[in-house]
């Protein structure tokens, strides 16, 4: 029992050092994960904001005011369709397919092309026709 008491301070010191090591390893990782996660979210938000600004600048350069106004109205009603149109306009601008600013009639033409590409789903309901025995008697 006396031997144990002598070993206890040494053992306790070893335990304390080991605990301190483990805690120091966990803290930066834990704090780092929290911080890095917050930083990565902030960076992602900044990157998204930059992309949106870049999109806005490109669209401002290639759309005339009437087309931009129409696109804004479309975005209010159907944001996903407006996003598709914006993407196609930006792609065309980046690849050099646009020789002039996109005006309202050209935008309408692009809308029609996108609408044609999207398949419309129709549902046909077929009801069973029951054979009426009374008709056979006449």
PDB file of C-alpha atoms in Angstrom:
ATOM      1  CA  UNK A   1       0.000   0.000   0.000  1.00  0.00           C
ATOM      2  CA  UNK A   2       2.888   2.369   0.775  1.00  0.00           C
ATOM      3  CA  UNK A   3       4.370   1.610  -2.617  1.00  0.00           C
ATOM      4  CA  UNK A   4       1.167   2.674  -4.251  1.00  0.00           C
ATOM      5  CA  UNK A   5       1.210   5.996  -2.458  1.00  0.00           C
ATOM      6  CA  UNK A   6       4.712   6.627  -3.742  1.00  0.00           C
ATOM      7  CA  UNK A   7       3.687   5.693  -7.263  1.00  0.00           C
ATOM      8  CA  UNK A   8       0.518   7.752  -7.112  1.00  0.00           C
ATOM      9  CA  UNK A   9       2.204  11.171  -7.540  1.00  0.00           C
ATOM     10  CA  UNK A  10       4.219   9.849 -10.468  1.00  0.00           C
ATOM     11  CA  UNK A  11       1.207   8.103 -11.909  1.00  0.00           C
ATOM     12  CA  UNK A  12      -0.904  11.184 -11.335  1.00  0.00           C
ATOM     13  CA  UNK A  13       1.712  13.348 -13.068  1.00  0.00           C
ATOM     14  CA  UNK A  14       1.777  10.984 -16.040  1.00  0.00           C
ATOM     15  CA  UNK A  15      -2.008  10.976 -16.159  1.00  0.00           C
ATOM     16  CA  UNK A  16      -2.112  14.771 -16.027  1.00  0.00           C
ATOM     17  CA  UNK A  17       0.447  15.093 -18.840  1.00  0.00           C
ATOM     18  CA  UNK A  18      -1.419  12.557 -20.952  1.00  0.00           C
ATOM     19  CA  UNK A  19      -4.733  14.304 -20.281  1.00  0.00           C
ATOM     20  CA  UNK A  20      -3.186  17.666 -21.186  1.00  0.00           C
ATOM     21  CA  UNK A  21      -1.813  16.164 -24.419  1.00  0.00           C
ATOM     22  CA  UNK A  22      -5.182  14.715 -25.354  1.00  0.00           C
ATOM     23  CA  UNK A  23      -6.980  17.941 -24.520  1.00  0.00           C
ATOM     24  CA  UNK A  24      -4.503  20.035 -26.499  1.00  0.00           C
ATOM     25  CA  UNK A  25      -4.978  17.731 -29.492  1.00  0.00           C
ATOM     26  CA  UNK A  26      -8.760  17.843 -29.208  1.00  0.00           C
ATOM     27  CA  UNK A  27      -9.125  21.577 -28.629  1.00  0.00           C
ATOM     28  CA  UNK A  28      -7.471  22.782 -31.813  1.00  0.00           C
ATOM     29  CA  UNK A  29      -9.262  20.093 -33.764  1.00  0.00           C
ATOM     30  CA  UNK A  30     -12.590  20.874 -32.129  1.00  0.00           C
ATOM     31  CA  UNK A  31     -12.110  24.615 -32.167  1.00  0.00           C
ATOM     32  CA  UNK A  32     -10.525  24.358 -35.582  1.00  0.00           C
ATOM     33  CA  UNK A  33     -13.501  22.434 -36.901  1.00  0.00           C
ATOM     34  CA  UNK A  34     -15.904  24.983 -35.498  1.00  0.00           C
ATOM     35  CA  UNK A  35     -13.825  27.858 -36.763  1.00  0.00           C
ATOM     36  CA  UNK A  36     -13.009  26.235 -40.084  1.00  0.00           C
ATOM     37  CA  UNK A  37     -16.651  25.342 -40.562  1.00  0.00           C
ATOM     38  CA  UNK A  38     -17.681  28.922 -39.868  1.00  0.00           C
ATOM     39  CA  UNK A  39     -14.860  30.158 -42.100  1.00  0.00           C
ATOM     40  CA  UNK A  40     -15.801  27.771 -44.896  1.00  0.00           C
ATOM     41  CA  UNK A  41     -19.423  28.888 -44.641  1.00  0.00           C
ATOM     42  CA  UNK A  42     -18.336  32.519 -44.767  1.00  0.00           C
ATOM     43  CA  UNK A  43     -16.051  31.772 -47.717  1.00  0.00           C
ATOM     44  CA  UNK A  44     -18.849  29.920 -49.498  1.00  0.00           C
ATOM     45  CA  UNK A  45     -21.192  32.851 -48.894  1.00  0.00           C
ATOM     46  CA  UNK A  46     -18.546  35.280 -50.192  1.00  0.00           C
ATOM     47  CA  UNK A  47     -17.921  33.115 -53.236  1.00  0.00           C
ATOM     48  CA  UNK A  48     -21.651  32.885 -53.956  1.00  0.00           C
ATOM     49  CA  UNK A  49     -22.019  36.651 -53.566  1.00  0.00           C
ATOM     50  CA  UNK A  50     -19.101  37.195 -55.948  1.00  0.00           C
ATOM     51  CA  UNK A  51     -20.622  34.801 -58.478  1.00  0.00           C
ATOM     52  CA  UNK A  52     -23.956  36.600 -58.275  1.00  0.00           C
ATOM     53  CA  UNK A  53     -22.237  39.959 -58.755  1.00  0.00           C
ATOM     54  CA  UNK A  54     -20.327  38.588 -61.738  1.00  0.00           C
ATOM     55  CA  UNK A  55     -23.559  37.199 -63.205  1.00  0.00           C
ATOM     56  CA  UNK A  56     -25.251  40.560 -62.722  1.00  0.00           C
ATOM     57  CA  UNK A  57     -22.385  42.399 -64.424  1.00  0.00           C
ATOM     58  CA  UNK A  58     -22.352  40.038 -67.402  1.00  0.00           C
ATOM     59  CA  UNK A  59     -26.124  40.255 -67.771  1.00  0.00           C
ATOM     60  CA  UNK A  60     -26.005  44.055 -67.514  1.00  0.00           C
ATOM     61  CA  UNK A  61     -23.476  44.115 -70.347  1.00  0.00           C
ATOM     62  CA  UNK A  62     -25.328  41.789 -72.717  1.00  0.00           C
ATOM     63  CA  UNK A  63     -28.996  42.625 -72.037  1.00  0.00           C
ATOM     64  CA  UNK A  64     -30.685  45.812 -73.141  1.00  0.00           C
ATOM     65  CA  UNK A  65     -32.961  47.500 -70.552  1.00  0.00           C
ATOM     66  CA  UNK A  66     -36.248  46.081 -71.894  1.00  0.00           C
ATOM     67  CA  UNK A  67     -34.883  42.517 -71.894  1.00  0.00           C
ATOM     68  CA  UNK A  68     -33.460  42.976 -68.398  1.00  0.00           C
ATOM     69  CA  UNK A  69     -36.833  44.231 -67.178  1.00  0.00           C
ATOM     70  CA  UNK A  70     -38.652  41.269 -68.723  1.00  0.00           C
ATOM     71  CA  UNK A  71     -36.152  38.849 -67.215  1.00  0.00           C
ATOM     72  CA  UNK A  72     -36.671  40.457 -63.794  1.00  0.00           C
ATOM     73  CA  UNK A  73     -40.437  39.992 -64.112  1.00  0.00           C
ATOM     74  CA  UNK A  74     -39.947  36.366 -65.124  1.00  0.00           C
ATOM     75  CA  UNK A  75     -37.685  35.869 -62.107  1.00  0.00           C
ATOM     76  CA  UNK A  76     -40.490  37.042 -59.817  1.00  0.00           C
ATOM     77  CA  UNK A  77     -42.890  34.451 -61.173  1.00  0.00           C
ATOM     78  CA  UNK A  78     -40.592  31.572 -62.192  1.00  0.00           C
ATOM     79  CA  UNK A  79     -37.128  31.947 -60.660  1.00  0.00           C
ATOM     80  CA  UNK A  80     -35.891  28.597 -62.012  1.00  0.00           C
ATOM     81  CA  UNK A  81     -36.840  29.497 -65.577  1.00  0.00           C
ATOM     82  CA  UNK A  82     -35.197  32.925 -65.246  1.00  0.00           C
ATOM     83  CA  UNK A  83     -32.061  31.212 -63.919  1.00  0.00           C
ATOM     84  CA  UNK A  84     -32.031  28.892 -66.954  1.00  0.00           C
ATOM     85  CA  UNK A  85     -32.316  31.823 -69.319  1.00  0.00           C
ATOM     86  CA  UNK A  86     -29.614  33.746 -67.473  1.00  0.00           C
ATOM     87  CA  UNK A  87     -27.335  30.713 -67.647  1.00  0.00           C
ATOM     88  CA  UNK A  88     -27.857  30.308 -71.380  1.00  0.00           C
ATOM     89  CA  UNK A  89     -27.296  34.041 -72.003  1.00  0.00           C
ATOM     90  CA  UNK A  90     -24.100  34.003 -69.920  1.00  0.00           C
ATOM     91  CA  UNK A  91     -22.852  30.872 -71.717  1.00  0.00           C
ATOM     92  CA  UNK A  92     -23.554  32.471 -75.082  1.00  0.00           C
ATOM     93  CA  UNK A  93     -21.765  35.655 -74.017  1.00  0.00           C
ATOM     94  CA  UNK A  94     -18.728  33.753 -72.723  1.00  0.00           C
ATOM     95  CA  UNK A  95     -18.429  31.632 -75.868  1.00  0.00           C
ATOM     96  CA  UNK A  96     -18.792  34.655 -78.137  1.00  0.00           C
ATOM     97  CA  UNK A  97     -22.108  33.601 -79.667  1.00  0.00           C
ATOM     98  CA  UNK A  98     -23.683  36.997 -78.999  1.00  0.00           C
ATOM     99  CA  UNK A  99     -22.874  39.571 -81.656  1.00  0.00           C
ATOM    100  CA  UNK A 100     -25.058  42.274 -80.109  1.00  0.00           C
ATOM    101  CA  UNK A 101     -27.028  42.988 -76.957  1.00  0.00           C
ATOM    102  CA  UNK A 102     -29.954  40.695 -76.281  1.00  0.00           C
ATOM    103  CA  UNK A 103     -33.162  42.639 -76.818  1.00  0.00           C
ATOM    104  CA  UNK A 104     -36.678  41.741 -75.740  1.00  0.00           C
ATOM    105  CA  UNK A 105     -37.700  39.884 -78.953  1.00  0.00           C
ATOM    106  CA  UNK A 106     -34.518  37.781 -78.787  1.00  0.00           C
ATOM    107  CA  UNK A 107     -35.229  37.044 -75.113  1.00  0.00           C
ATOM    108  CA  UNK A 108     -38.763  35.956 -76.005  1.00  0.00           C
ATOM    109  CA  UNK A 109     -37.326  33.663 -78.666  1.00  0.00           C
ATOM    110  CA  UNK A 110     -34.990  32.136 -76.074  1.00  0.00           C
ATOM    111  CA  UNK A 111     -37.929  31.650 -73.720  1.00  0.00           C
ATOM    112  CA  UNK A 112     -39.844  29.796 -76.404  1.00  0.00           C
ATOM    113  CA  UNK A 113     -36.862  27.554 -77.114  1.00  0.00           C
ATOM    114  CA  UNK A 114     -36.502  26.683 -73.442  1.00  0.00           C
ATOM    115  CA  UNK A 115     -40.234  26.039 -73.140  1.00  0.00           C
ATOM    116  CA  UNK A 116     -40.102  23.692 -76.140  1.00  0.00           C
ATOM    117  CA  UNK A 117     -37.239  21.737 -74.592  1.00  0.00           C
ATOM    118  CA  UNK A 118     -39.169  21.111 -71.416  1.00  0.00           C
ATOM    119  CA  UNK A 119     -41.483  18.174 -71.841  1.00  0.00           C
ATOM    120  CA  UNK A 120     -44.980  18.598 -70.600  1.00  0.00           C
ATOM    121  CA  UNK A 121     -46.430  15.749 -68.628  1.00  0.00           C
ATOM    122  CA  UNK A 122     -50.002  14.860 -69.425  1.00  0.00           C
ATOM    123  CA  UNK A 123     -52.066  12.464 -67.426  1.00  0.00           C
ATOM    124  CA  UNK A 124     -54.831  10.549 -69.139  1.00  0.00           C
ATOM    125  CA  UNK A 125     -57.432   8.938 -66.956  1.00  0.00           C
ATOM    126  CA  UNK A 126     -59.189   5.971 -68.477  1.00  0.00           C
ATOM    127  CA  UNK A 127     -62.313   4.926 -66.751  1.00  0.00           C
ATOM    128  CA  UNK A 128     -63.636   1.453 -67.027  1.00  0.00           C
ATOM    129  CA  UNK A 129     -66.719   1.145 -69.160  1.00  0.00           C
ATOM    130  CA  UNK A 130     -69.139  -1.225 -67.587  1.00  0.00           C
ATOM    131  CA  UNK A 131     -71.240  -3.398 -69.800  1.00  0.00           C
ATOM    132  CA  UNK A 132     -74.864  -2.656 -69.188  1.00  0.00           C
ATOM    133  CA  UNK A 133     -76.944  -5.843 -69.520  1.00  0.00           C
ATOM    134  CA  UNK A 134     -80.102  -3.876 -70.279  1.00  0.00           C
ATOM    135  CA  UNK A 135     -78.742  -2.813 -73.678  1.00  0.00           C
ATOM    136  CA  UNK A 136     -78.476  -6.447 -74.744  1.00  0.00           C
ATOM    137  CA  UNK A 137     -82.151  -7.071 -74.204  1.00  0.00           C
ATOM    138  CA  UNK A 138     -83.374  -4.505 -76.722  1.00  0.00           C
TER     139      UNK A 138
END
